[in-house]
Amino acid sequence: MGYTKDQLLARLKELQIDFFCYDHPAVLTVEAQAKYVGHLGGALSKNLLLKDKKHRYYVVSALANTNIDLKVLSQRLGLGKGGLRMAAEEALQEILQVPLGCVTPLALINDSARDVSLLLDQGFKSQQSCYFHPLTNEVTLSISASSLDKFLISIGRQPSYVDLEANPAVGKDNPPDLASLAPSGVPALPDKVENAVTSIPTGNDGLTVKKPTKLAGEAKSLAALQKEKLQKVQSSIDPLAEATNIEKLVKEIMDKTSTAFLNEITKDLNDPQIAPSVSDVVKRRVSSDLEHMMMSLKNAAYTQGFQAGFQATLRSSLQSLSMQK
Amino acid sequence: MAEEPKNGDAVGSGVGGREAEEEQVVNPWEVTAKDGGKIDYDKLIEKFGCQRLEEPLVRRVERLTGRHAHVFLRRGVFFAHRDFNEILDVYERGEKFYLYTGRGPSSEALHFGHLVPFMFTKYLQDAFKVPLVIQLTDDEKCMWKNLTVEESKRLARENAKDIIACGFDITRTFIFSDFNYVGGAFYENMVKVAKCVTFNKVVGIFGFTNEDHIGKISFPPVQAVPSFPSSFPHLFSGKDNLRCLIPCAIDQDPYFRMTRDVAPRIGYQKPALIESSFFPALQGETGKMSASDPNSAIYVTDSSKDIKNKVNRYAFSGGQDSIENHRKYGANLEVDIPVKYLGFFLEDDAELDHIRKEYGAGRMLTGEVKKRLIEVLSELVERHQRARASVTDEMVDAFMAVRPLPHMFS
């Protein structure tokens, strides 16, 4: 399971990072958060979990008033136009292991997020303290950018600060300037074993520190085995089975349709986070019906083929029988 | 096989007679609660010796399948199991399993209670990408309901159409009726099972008596044997160790207790089970859902007008008798049928919680809850009817053809 707020804060303390915590009722938006901590002088952040067409994920963490244009960002990352979109709700739970409205760079402490790329607004560097959620919506963590760096380095990350508002031309002579920040590996599916490793809290005494590494070794080899199995299965993929995979087809249709809609709608919206949740709702409702209709189609097509095959065999058997006479 | 809850609709003399009058009766041919009250599922689990299906297992299913658990799992409709965790272990290791469920085709008209196990089985098939065998026990109905052989075979084919309309994948599903399929390797397994079960044992499990005809007494192996992959040589030849998972209503448990007892003795794996509670009749838990009373259930052939009428007039309400009392005391969610039905069919957990809260506090009226239920049921029925329209006799023949399924694990 994912890290808890307390485990995260304990880790910050171990690293001797200075921070403040402010408790408040659960907040889902920056505006709501501002009501409780906006007057305290720190910099509120807005955090997005994005996904590209190759199912790679990105956390973009920016000052609340920085303008983020997903289309520009997508090109700068080398994903082409419209290659980036908001990730689905389920991804928050599965990959970052945080609730809705709680995207935060601190979630990268979870192993399930190891393939997620992090883009930080360079505006954070000039702020005395920045506000992020420490894995829960009910607390705001106040921390300086350099402390955040220290934390990120401790979990094996290189902090990458970017001018998120820049809009450089991307073309033949100007390669995408952020391409190096796109994740390189294929994200592994979060599996039971790896979750078990991250849930062991690291302690100061020698005993608990040893256990995780041993388990980590086993976990890695088991995970490697599972990856191998996955690859083996993928190499022997059956084209007919792929073509009749209804769930996959419906998902592709819905993704294409909703991306097209989203790109049109988000052109004028200030808060790019509303439209994706609307499209998620629409997707859910339509997907279910679409899947049923596709199953009817599949079964009917199979039946027609089956009949034809049966008739063909019958004819040829009858023919060879009559020829024998 | 997957029977509707027939309160008091016991067929076969003496079935259930061995139970004391005060206790509840649950077996494949009779389901009656104690003193006309509700079924006590905790007692049932204890008596049968199966396990409760707890939250952690549901979370595990979500992790393994990479998708939201089915409504019936989230709401505890499928609430008991035997060895389901072993099936998940097997699946996690990369090995496969197959599904087995069935229906006793006793009537032409299917209602939502009949569809519950099939809706859940379809989800299991899609989520785990495994094959499925569906048994239509036309021979059982011929014996127990005293139908002619022709009639029971006809009903089997008609029911098959509604089952197919639930959305099963023809490339992974084999439907068979006993009258058509029994023989060969299937019959060999039946004899192996029969040799291991004494007359005394079946009397103890199923409550047969000396007056019951020998057809009934020798039927149980027919329902047991689809749990063994060697019964389907055209599908699973060479895969003798393939595990089987059986989604069914909990009144079918006796068949599979017997099967699990016999399996190791004949060198086979025990089937695993995942069991559901009973679907309540429209008039309430204590009402009788009966084929002769069309107002006791919502049928798949009902129009949206029928549904509106049935729910508004016959669905047992837990609301108070007057609006003032209702606002004061709130609704009795324990007995309210519309809320219970929404528990089965309303996908959105948040909306259901909201309705339960507001209705229970008296802020929402029965009429509103019924209106939402009518919407949900109408959508479901419409989708079913649309799918049903494209199921032809040729499609039934294709589903029932003894053919290999080369993509059944893809």
XYZ file of C-alpha atoms in Angstrom:
735
model
C 0.000 0.000 0.000
C 1.072 3.650 -0.445
C 2.868 5.834 2.057
C 0.752 7.643 4.613
C 1.120 11.300 5.520
C 2.741 10.340 8.809
C 5.263 8.100 7.129
C 6.105 10.890 4.716
C 6.548 13.452 7.471
C 8.666 10.999 9.435
C 10.887 10.649 6.396
C 11.216 14.446 6.069
C 12.221 14.649 9.704
C 14.856 11.956 9.207
C 16.291 13.994 6.355
C 16.340 16.978 8.707
C 14.122 18.953 6.387
C 12.349 21.945 7.878
C 8.640 22.088 7.220
C 5.332 23.323 8.633
C 1.992 21.583 8.511
C -1.408 23.250 8.466
C -4.516 21.149 9.099
C -7.789 22.051 7.453
C -10.909 20.331 6.150
C -10.403 18.280 2.981
C -9.959 20.476 -0.075
C -10.201 19.421 -3.692
C -9.158 22.638 -5.458
C -6.576 25.366 -5.151
C -9.351 27.916 -4.492
C -10.638 25.899 -1.563
C -7.132 25.437 -0.209
C -6.504 29.168 -0.543
C -9.405 29.855 1.808
C -7.522 28.160 4.614
C -3.848 28.866 3.970
C -3.798 31.556 1.287
C -3.184 34.344 3.766
C -0.106 32.784 5.328
C 2.386 34.082 2.775
C 3.514 30.867 1.138
C 3.080 29.944 -2.515
C 0.125 27.719 -3.365
C 0.796 25.091 -5.994
C -1.409 23.539 -8.606
C -0.574 19.976 -9.465
C -1.599 17.947 -12.478
C -1.236 14.272 -13.247
C -0.913 13.920 -16.989
C -0.688 10.982 -19.309
C 0.607 10.552 -22.836
C -0.411 8.177 -25.588
C 2.211 5.663 -24.589
C 0.646 5.457 -21.117
C 3.510 7.313 -19.477
C 2.665 9.638 -16.632
C 3.812 13.109 -15.642
C 3.325 15.189 -12.502
C 3.410 18.882 -13.370
C 3.686 21.020 -10.271
C 3.397 24.795 -10.716
C 2.670 28.025 -8.883
C -1.068 28.572 -8.775
C -0.981 31.510 -11.157
C 1.373 30.008 -13.725
C -0.357 29.388 -17.040
C -0.006 25.857 -18.266
C -0.793 25.111 -21.881
C -0.993 21.343 -22.331
C -0.569 21.602 -26.090
C 2.670 23.557 -25.786
C 3.957 21.285 -23.061
C 3.132 18.264 -25.157
C 5.221 19.571 -28.039
C 8.104 20.558 -25.792
C 8.179 17.026 -24.407
C 8.375 15.650 -27.920
C 4.888 14.131 -27.798
C 3.520 16.078 -30.730
C 0.413 18.248 -30.522
C -2.300 16.954 -28.241
C -0.143 14.149 -26.914
C -0.790 15.060 -23.317
C -4.015 14.824 -21.410
C -5.268 14.642 -17.872
C -4.897 11.179 -16.386
C -8.002 9.293 -15.268
C -9.057 9.268 -11.624
C -8.046 5.651 -11.255
C -4.456 6.537 -12.093
C -4.284 8.795 -9.044
C -5.069 5.832 -6.881
C -3.050 3.250 -8.758
C 0.093 5.187 -9.624
C 0.390 8.005 -7.119
C -1.713 6.364 -4.408
C -3.344 9.630 -3.426
C -7.011 10.636 -3.381
C -8.679 12.944 -5.877
C -7.497 16.539 -5.663
C -4.288 15.511 -3.933
C -1.716 15.317 -6.739
C 1.631 16.291 -5.227
C 5.324 15.848 -6.069
C 5.660 14.179 -2.680
C 3.657 11.205 -3.991
C 6.759 10.162 -5.911
C 7.919 8.574 -2.681
C 5.695 5.636 -3.676
C 7.343 2.908 -5.679
C 4.287 2.716 -7.904
C 5.249 6.180 -9.174
C 8.823 5.342 -10.061
C 8.247 5.795 -13.786
C 6.406 9.085 -13.411
C 8.209 12.115 -14.734
C 8.250 15.280 -12.610
C 8.193 18.826 -13.962
C 8.573 21.638 -11.429
C 7.769 25.290 -12.049
C 10.979 27.295 -11.843
C 8.906 29.913 -10.110
C 9.129 27.815 -6.950
C 12.804 28.618 -6.603
C 12.155 32.281 -5.881
C 9.576 31.549 -3.193
C 10.416 31.322 0.465
C 7.951 28.523 1.074
C 5.781 26.474 -1.214
C 2.561 24.690 -0.362
C 1.960 21.041 -1.323
C -0.331 18.306 -0.036
C 1.552 15.690 2.000
C -0.407 12.736 0.557
C -3.668 13.937 2.103
C -6.148 16.688 1.230
C -6.583 17.641 4.862
C -3.120 19.056 5.382
C -0.970 21.625 3.611
C 2.772 21.174 3.840
C 4.909 24.297 3.731
C 8.415 23.626 2.476
C 11.156 25.556 0.649
C 12.156 24.602 -2.891
C 15.626 23.559 -1.763
C 14.111 21.311 0.903
C 11.895 19.787 -1.747
C 15.051 19.138 -3.789
C 16.669 17.437 -0.832
C 13.641 15.186 -0.482
C 13.529 14.370 -4.181
C 17.221 13.517 -4.276
C 16.734 11.225 -1.286
C 14.190 9.183 -3.242
C 16.503 8.947 -6.233
C 15.037 11.808 -8.289
C 16.700 14.699 -10.080
C 14.618 17.825 -9.492
C 13.866 19.413 -12.877
C 12.767 23.046 -12.843
C 11.221 24.357 -15.992
C 9.850 27.642 -17.251
C 6.335 26.316 -17.742
C 5.060 29.413 -19.484
C 7.736 29.438 -22.172
C 6.554 28.681 -25.667
C 9.581 27.984 -27.797
C 9.078 26.976 -31.424
C 9.456 23.261 -31.915
C 10.447 22.059 -35.344
C 13.200 20.566 -37.462
C 15.852 22.975 -36.290
C 14.527 23.278 -32.750
C 14.111 19.883 -31.109
C 11.628 19.659 -28.223
C 13.494 21.252 -25.317
C 11.948 19.039 -22.622
C 12.263 15.738 -24.445
C 14.775 14.479 -21.897
C 12.109 14.718 -19.217
C 9.803 12.186 -20.842
C 10.019 8.823 -19.029
C 12.222 6.328 -20.805
C 11.099 2.985 -19.442
C 7.782 1.209 -19.981
C 5.882 1.632 -16.737
C 5.593 -1.705 -14.957
C 2.172 -2.704 -13.656
C 1.932 -2.119 -9.926
C 1.925 -5.587 -8.435
C 1.321 -6.990 -5.020
C 4.949 -7.686 -4.243
C 6.212 -4.210 -4.948
C 3.456 -2.659 -2.880
C 4.460 -4.869 0.008
C 7.960 -3.408 -0.127
C 6.897 0.234 -0.051
C 4.594 -0.280 2.902
C 7.423 -1.188 5.238
C 8.270 2.052 7.056
C 11.965 2.771 7.187
C 13.142 3.141 10.749
C 16.289 4.449 12.328
C 17.384 1.168 13.837
C 19.479 -1.236 11.810
C 16.914 -4.100 11.881
C 14.132 -2.581 9.823
C 16.527 -1.051 7.333
C 17.944 -4.491 6.532
C 14.569 -6.151 5.918
C 13.422 -3.821 3.140
C 16.580 -4.293 1.118
C 16.405 -8.069 1.299
C 12.738 -8.046 0.381
C 13.504 -5.421 -2.235
C 15.960 -7.855 -3.760
C 13.361 -10.623 -3.807
C 10.683 -8.241 -4.964
C 12.844 -7.029 -7.825
C 13.601 -10.556 -8.991
C 9.947 -11.571 -8.747
C 8.969 -8.395 -10.553
C 11.577 -9.148 -13.196
C 10.152 -12.638 -13.610
C 6.658 -11.227 -13.990
C 7.886 -8.712 -16.557
C 9.463 -11.593 -18.453
C 6.230 -13.542 -18.369
C 4.382 -10.474 -19.595
C 6.866 -10.099 -22.441
C 6.609 -13.795 -23.299
C 2.838 -13.512 -23.500
C 3.093 -10.369 -25.600
C 5.447 -11.981 -28.124
C 3.001 -14.824 -28.798
C 0.040 -12.488 -29.287
C -2.689 -13.750 -31.530
C -3.779 -11.179 -34.126
C -7.350 -12.484 -34.253
C -7.661 -12.263 -30.505
C -6.272 -8.711 -30.611
C -8.728 -7.666 -33.307
C -11.686 -9.060 -31.358
C -10.642 -7.610 -27.997
C -13.779 -5.607 -27.317
C -12.605 -3.863 -24.193
C -9.517 -2.568 -25.957
C -11.478 -1.411 -28.992
C -14.061 0.449 -26.966
C -11.346 2.111 -24.905
C -9.564 3.302 -28.041
C -12.774 4.638 -29.560
C -13.683 6.474 -26.359
C -10.158 7.832 -25.895
C -10.032 9.181 -29.448
C -13.492 10.743 -29.162
C -12.906 12.327 -25.800
C -9.449 13.623 -26.700
C -10.954 15.312 -29.729
C -13.696 16.865 -27.595
C -11.302 17.873 -24.824
C -8.916 19.607 -27.166
C -11.759 21.740 -28.460
C -13.195 22.517 -25.026
C -9.990 23.239 -23.091
C -9.028 25.931 -25.591
C -11.195 28.408 -23.719
C -11.215 27.074 -20.173
C -9.107 28.582 -17.401
C -9.118 25.487 -15.268
C -8.167 22.567 -17.500
C -9.147 20.124 -14.777
C -12.942 20.358 -15.133
C -13.388 19.072 -18.682
C -11.509 15.778 -18.171
C -13.707 14.773 -15.263
C -16.796 15.483 -17.386
C -15.334 13.406 -20.168
C -14.591 10.605 -17.669
C -18.252 10.524 -16.673
C -19.387 10.495 -20.298
C -16.847 7.780 -21.092
C -18.103 5.563 -18.314
C -21.723 5.841 -19.365
C -21.159 5.292 -23.056
C -18.410 2.667 -22.732
C -20.669 0.199 -20.997
C -23.375 0.352 -23.661
C -20.786 0.345 -26.431
C -19.150 -2.771 -25.015
C -22.442 -4.649 -24.976
C -23.209 -3.667 -28.551
C -19.762 -4.761 -29.674
C -20.214 -8.143 -27.987
C -23.462 -8.659 -29.915
C -21.581 -7.816 -33.095
C -18.764 -10.213 -32.288
C -21.113 -13.077 -31.513
C -23.194 -12.466 -34.632
C -20.137 -12.313 -36.866
C -18.762 -15.538 -35.366
C -22.130 -17.229 -35.910
C -22.180 -16.217 -39.577
C -18.648 -17.538 -39.999
C -19.497 -20.724 -38.162
C -22.503 -21.369 -40.389
C -20.504 -20.700 -43.511
C -17.728 -23.026 -42.373
C -20.207 -25.737 -41.532
C -21.949 -25.460 -44.892
C -18.640 -25.473 -46.730
C -17.479 -28.638 -44.959
C -20.832 -30.300 -45.563
C -20.731 -29.533 -49.274
C -17.224 -30.833 -49.746
C -17.953 -34.003 -47.740
C -21.112 -34.660 -49.749
C -19.218 -34.026 -52.965
C -16.399 -36.402 -52.108
C -18.965 -38.962 -50.961
C -20.911 -38.776 -54.239
C -17.634 -38.996 -56.197
C -16.725 -42.187 -54.372
C -19.912 -43.819 -55.636
C -29.049 -24.798 -11.712
C -29.131 -21.127 -10.689
C -32.567 -21.050 -9.197
C -34.702 -18.125 -8.218
C -35.514 -18.029 -4.506
C -38.687 -20.061 -4.302
C -40.029 -19.445 -0.875
C -42.277 -22.327 -0.132
C -42.167 -23.603 -3.717
C -40.772 -26.949 -2.599
C -41.064 -29.760 -5.065
C -40.394 -33.351 -4.168
C -41.918 -34.922 -1.170
C -40.110 -34.649 2.055
C -37.446 -32.303 0.745
C -36.413 -30.161 3.661
C -38.590 -32.229 5.946
C -35.563 -33.304 7.890
C -35.042 -29.725 9.072
C -36.722 -28.708 12.284
C -39.820 -26.559 11.793
C -38.290 -23.464 13.426
C -35.093 -23.346 11.359
C -34.583 -21.831 7.939
C -34.451 -24.189 4.953
C -31.980 -23.664 2.124
C -31.399 -26.305 -0.549
C -31.636 -26.420 -4.342
C -35.401 -26.960 -4.256
C -36.542 -24.926 -1.281
C -35.631 -21.661 0.327
C -37.661 -20.636 3.370
C -36.743 -18.280 6.148
C -37.456 -18.922 9.796
C -40.930 -17.801 10.912
C -41.543 -16.033 7.608
C -38.718 -13.600 8.389
C -35.448 -12.956 6.570
C -32.746 -15.467 5.674
C -29.930 -15.419 8.216
C -26.835 -15.491 6.031
C -24.369 -15.667 8.897
C -26.024 -18.828 10.164
C -26.065 -20.197 6.633
C -22.345 -19.638 6.159
C -21.689 -21.311 9.473
C -23.962 -24.247 8.721
C -22.616 -24.819 5.214
C -19.024 -24.247 6.244
C -18.065 -21.773 3.525
C -16.161 -18.475 4.026
C -17.361 -14.870 4.008
C -16.053 -12.861 1.100
C -14.289 -10.003 2.901
C -13.134 -6.553 1.669
C -9.430 -7.490 1.287
C -10.395 -10.194 -1.206
C -12.408 -7.667 -3.218
C -9.421 -5.284 -3.263
C -7.219 -8.161 -4.379
C -9.546 -8.899 -7.279
C -9.358 -5.234 -8.302
C -5.578 -5.287 -8.201
C -5.304 -8.505 -10.178
C -7.815 -7.572 -12.850
C -6.801 -3.925 -13.091
C -10.366 -2.708 -13.005
C -13.176 -1.647 -10.659
C -14.824 -4.626 -8.958
C -18.311 -5.561 -10.155
C -21.245 -3.918 -8.374
C -22.251 -7.282 -6.918
C -18.848 -7.704 -5.301
C -18.733 -4.146 -3.964
C -22.205 -4.436 -2.424
C -21.806 -7.906 -0.959
C -24.347 -9.597 -3.218
C -21.708 -12.254 -3.815
C -20.794 -12.645 -0.209
C -19.515 -16.188 0.384
C -16.926 -18.442 -1.208
C -14.934 -21.634 -1.039
C -11.266 -21.424 -2.047
C -11.709 -18.240 -4.088
C -8.397 -17.019 -2.693
C -6.734 -20.142 -4.113
C -8.092 -19.321 -7.554
C -6.615 -15.823 -7.211
C -3.266 -17.345 -6.176
C -3.353 -19.579 -9.247
C -4.212 -16.628 -11.493
C -1.497 -14.460 -10.006
C 1.049 -17.159 -10.822
C 0.039 -16.890 -14.462
C -1.931 -20.117 -14.538
C -5.517 -20.079 -15.725
C -8.862 -21.397 -14.556
C -12.300 -21.790 -16.131
C -15.782 -20.750 -15.063
C -18.792 -23.013 -14.705
C -22.347 -21.901 -14.097
C -25.765 -23.023 -15.207
C -29.518 -22.764 -15.188
C -32.431 -25.115 -14.674
C -34.712 -24.094 -17.541
C -38.060 -24.389 -15.805
C -39.907 -21.504 -17.395
C -39.721 -19.375 -20.482
C -39.892 -16.054 -18.662
C -36.675 -14.945 -17.008
C -36.633 -12.210 -14.409
C -33.815 -10.135 -12.969
C -33.187 -12.534 -10.141
C -32.315 -15.191 -12.732
C -29.915 -12.845 -14.482
C -27.873 -11.963 -11.379
C -25.477 -14.946 -11.519
C -25.108 -14.538 -15.286
C -24.341 -10.817 -15.074
C -21.671 -11.584 -12.507
C -20.244 -14.490 -14.511
C -19.924 -12.257 -17.574
C -17.916 -9.787 -15.506
C -15.651 -12.622 -14.303
C -15.152 -13.806 -17.875
C -14.218 -10.306 -19.079
C -12.086 -9.385 -16.082
C -10.029 -12.569 -15.905
C -10.221 -13.478 -19.629
C -11.074 -17.118 -18.989
C -13.415 -19.629 -20.678
C -16.866 -20.535 -19.409
C -19.111 -23.579 -19.611
C -22.848 -23.115 -19.051
C -24.975 -26.125 -18.206
C -28.700 -26.178 -18.954
C -30.207 -28.885 -16.772
C -33.165 -29.739 -18.955
C -33.129 -33.287 -17.611
C -33.473 -32.017 -14.052
C -36.511 -29.904 -14.924
C -38.017 -32.727 -16.901
C -37.816 -34.827 -13.717
C -38.645 -32.302 -11.021
C -41.229 -30.222 -12.830
C -42.638 -33.180 -14.700
C -42.198 -31.621 -18.138
C -41.974 -33.636 -21.348
C -38.521 -34.169 -22.789
C -39.400 -31.996 -25.827
C -40.704 -29.151 -23.698
C -37.667 -29.087 -21.430
C -35.326 -29.141 -24.419
C -37.289 -26.283 -25.985
C -37.147 -24.238 -22.782
C -33.425 -24.879 -22.565
C -32.891 -23.323 -26.000
C -35.175 -20.379 -25.225
C -33.399 -19.665 -21.957
C -30.064 -19.997 -23.744
C -31.037 -16.978 -25.853
C -31.587 -14.764 -22.815
C -28.391 -16.053 -21.277
C -26.450 -15.243 -24.446
C -28.010 -11.755 -24.398
C -26.226 -11.108 -21.095
C -23.147 -10.605 -23.247
C -21.064 -13.760 -23.111
C -18.157 -14.038 -25.531
C -18.765 -16.787 -28.081
C -15.050 -17.348 -28.532
C -14.778 -18.329 -24.875
C -18.126 -19.850 -23.995
C -19.562 -23.321 -24.394
C -23.261 -23.780 -23.629
C -24.650 -27.287 -23.380
C -27.864 -28.984 -22.410
C -27.754 -32.301 -20.565
C -30.043 -34.060 -23.030
C -27.663 -33.139 -25.850
C -24.284 -33.449 -24.258
C -24.277 -36.221 -21.628
C -22.205 -39.134 -22.882
C -18.568 -39.853 -23.598
C -16.034 -38.458 -21.169
C -18.751 -36.486 -19.358
C -20.666 -39.680 -18.580
C -17.458 -41.486 -17.544
C -16.923 -38.793 -14.919
C -20.546 -39.069 -13.810
C -20.039 -42.756 -13.095
C -16.770 -42.062 -11.245
C -18.551 -39.537 -9.018
C -21.612 -41.736 -8.520
C -19.432 -44.597 -7.279
C -18.190 -42.390 -4.451
C -21.536 -41.255 -3.067
C -23.723 -43.665 -1.102
C -27.501 -43.567 -1.052
C -27.323 -42.520 2.566
C -25.110 -39.604 1.648
C -27.435 -38.150 -0.990
C -30.350 -38.577 1.359
C -28.389 -36.636 3.947
C -27.345 -33.861 1.558
C -30.464 -33.432 -0.536
C -33.209 -34.868 1.617
C -34.350 -37.580 -0.811
C -36.717 -40.231 0.482
C -37.703 -43.778 -0.446
C -40.651 -42.371 -2.380
C -38.484 -40.257 -4.731
C -37.911 -41.827 -8.141
C -34.452 -43.032 -9.086
C -34.036 -40.294 -11.685
C -33.841 -37.680 -8.937
C -31.519 -39.722 -6.782
C -29.042 -40.249 -9.602
C -29.141 -36.631 -10.818
C -26.540 -34.942 -8.561
C -23.490 -36.295 -10.453
C -24.789 -34.547 -13.599
C -24.425 -31.169 -11.940
C -21.167 -32.116 -10.237
C -19.181 -33.243 -13.236
C -18.817 -29.980 -15.224
C -16.435 -28.955 -12.402
C -13.846 -31.334 -13.871
C -12.010 -30.243 -17.027
C -11.811 -33.824 -18.334
C -15.589 -33.694 -18.857
C -14.906 -31.421 -21.839
C -12.234 -33.176 -23.926
C -12.901 -30.871 -26.922
C -11.970 -27.887 -24.745
C -9.511 -28.905 -22.074
C -7.783 -32.042 -23.294
C -4.406 -32.392 -21.613
C -5.269 -29.788 -18.989
C -6.363 -32.115 -16.204
C -5.119 -29.779 -13.519
C -7.131 -26.764 -14.673
C -8.982 -25.242 -11.709
C -12.683 -24.440 -11.872
C -14.563 -21.508 -10.312
C -18.340 -21.784 -9.907
C -20.418 -18.601 -9.458
C -23.859 -19.588 -8.190
C -26.574 -18.759 -5.698
C -25.880 -20.150 -2.261
C -28.740 -22.646 -2.403
C -26.656 -24.684 -4.892
C -23.934 -25.216 -2.316
C -25.002 -28.805 -1.463
C -24.161 -30.042 -5.001
C -20.669 -28.687 -4.747
C -20.063 -29.751 -1.145
C -20.633 -33.230 -2.457
C -18.392 -32.584 -5.478
C -15.561 -31.208 -3.344
C -15.811 -34.221 -1.104
C -15.539 -36.636 -4.022
C -12.917 -34.826 -6.130
C -9.733 -35.824 -4.301
C -10.923 -39.425 -4.133
C -11.028 -39.637 -7.927
C -7.827 -37.666 -8.449
C -9.389 -34.363 -9.451
C -9.025 -30.799 -8.193
C -11.782 -29.411 -5.989
C -13.857 -26.701 -7.651
C -13.906 -23.275 -6.015
C -17.159 -21.428 -5.428
C -18.310 -17.847 -5.219
C -21.857 -17.584 -3.906
C -24.616 -14.975 -3.980
C -27.464 -14.157 -1.665
C -31.072 -14.359 -2.819
C -32.770 -11.781 -4.934
C -35.804 -10.425 -3.060
C -39.280 -10.495 -4.549
C -40.892 -7.194 -5.454
C -43.331 -7.488 -2.582
C -40.585 -7.897 -0.039
C -38.205 -10.460 1.434
C -41.013 -12.501 2.865
C -43.027 -12.465 -0.343
C -43.040 -15.401 -2.709
C -41.388 -14.853 -6.070
C -43.429 -17.187 -8.199
C -43.595 -17.826 -11.923
C -47.374 -17.653 -11.767
C -47.458 -14.128 -10.340
C -46.047 -11.725 -12.932
C -46.134 -8.888 -10.429
C -43.688 -10.540 -8.081
C -40.698 -9.743 -10.296
C -39.399 -7.630 -13.179
C -39.141 -9.789 -16.299
C -36.730 -9.270 -19.174
C -39.695 -9.027 -21.518
C -41.292 -6.147 -19.565
C -41.735 -2.811 -21.300
C -40.710 0.376 -19.512
C -44.392 0.978 -18.911
C -44.705 -2.421 -17.207
C -41.685 -1.685 -15.073
C -43.050 1.704 -14.025
C -46.353 0.122 -13.133
C -44.902 -2.813 -11.222
C -42.443 -0.770 -9.210
C -44.951 1.931 -8.334
C -47.743 -0.442 -7.375
C -46.082 -3.568 -6.040
C -42.593 -2.749 -4.828
C -42.689 -3.033 -1.052
C -41.886 0.319 0.480
C -40.077 0.935 3.743
C -41.354 4.506 3.837
C -43.759 5.687 6.506
C -47.506 5.859 5.916
C -47.722 9.643 5.835
C -45.380 12.339 4.650
C -45.202 13.910 8.118
C -44.239 10.608 9.706
C -41.792 9.930 6.921
C -40.011 13.267 7.397
C -39.939 12.549 11.113
C -38.824 8.928 11.260
C -37.274 8.277 7.857
C -37.623 5.057 5.848
C -36.938 1.557 7.092
C -34.072 0.580 4.812
C -34.089 -2.992 6.088
C -37.353 -3.860 4.377
C -37.526 -1.285 1.586
C -37.387 -3.102 -1.754
C -36.596 -0.165 -4.110
C -33.462 0.653 -2.120
C -32.479 -3.011 -2.070
C -32.928 -3.307 -5.821
C -30.853 -0.153 -6.326
C -28.196 -1.875 -4.240
C -28.068 -4.542 -6.905
C -28.269 -2.408 -10.036
C -27.178 1.180 -9.372
C -23.519 1.341 -10.391
C -22.604 4.614 -8.715
C -21.583 3.963 -5.087
C -21.727 7.643 -4.166
C -25.254 8.057 -5.478
C -26.469 4.953 -3.655
C -24.951 6.174 -0.397
C -26.629 9.524 -0.880
C -30.025 7.928 -1.507
C -29.707 5.639 1.490
C -28.751 8.553 3.705
C -31.469 10.918 2.536
C -34.208 8.297 2.383
C -33.255 6.849 5.745
C -33.426 10.304 7.290
C -36.790 11.022 5.733
C -35.584 13.846 3.513
C -36.168 11.816 0.340
C -39.571 10.329 -0.413
C -40.394 6.817 -1.620
C -41.633 8.215 -4.923
C -38.200 9.630 -5.741
C -36.429 6.396 -4.913
C -38.889 4.412 -7.003
C -38.438 6.856 -9.881
C -34.673 6.320 -9.867
C -35.151 2.555 -9.699
C -37.493 2.645 -12.670
C -34.859 4.557 -14.657
C -32.116 2.089 -13.781
C -34.222 -1.002 -14.475
C -35.567 0.403 -17.740
C -32.045 1.038 -18.997
C -31.021 -2.506 -18.099
C -34.053 -4.097 -19.676
C -33.646 -2.023 -22.825
C -30.025 -3.074 -23.174
C -30.976 -6.712 -22.622
C -33.777 -6.596 -25.154
C -31.536 -4.969 -27.728
C -28.962 -7.733 -27.294
C -31.663 -10.408 -27.239
C -32.995 -9.232 -30.588
C -29.785 -10.260 -32.302
C -29.693 -13.757 -30.810
C -30.900 -16.233 -33.426
C -31.282 -20.006 -33.392
C -28.099 -20.174 -35.461
C -26.268 -18.292 -32.719
C -27.583 -20.706 -30.106
C -26.386 -23.579 -32.316
C -22.955 -21.980 -32.566
C -22.688 -21.468 -28.784
C -23.767 -25.055 -28.242
C -21.623 -26.652 -30.937
C -19.004 -29.058 -29.642
C -16.095 -27.099 -31.061
C -12.636 -26.097 -29.901
C -12.164 -22.594 -28.478
C -8.619 -21.706 -29.523
C -8.722 -18.170 -28.105
C -10.374 -19.025 -24.820
C -7.464 -17.800 -22.703
C -6.428 -14.768 -24.784
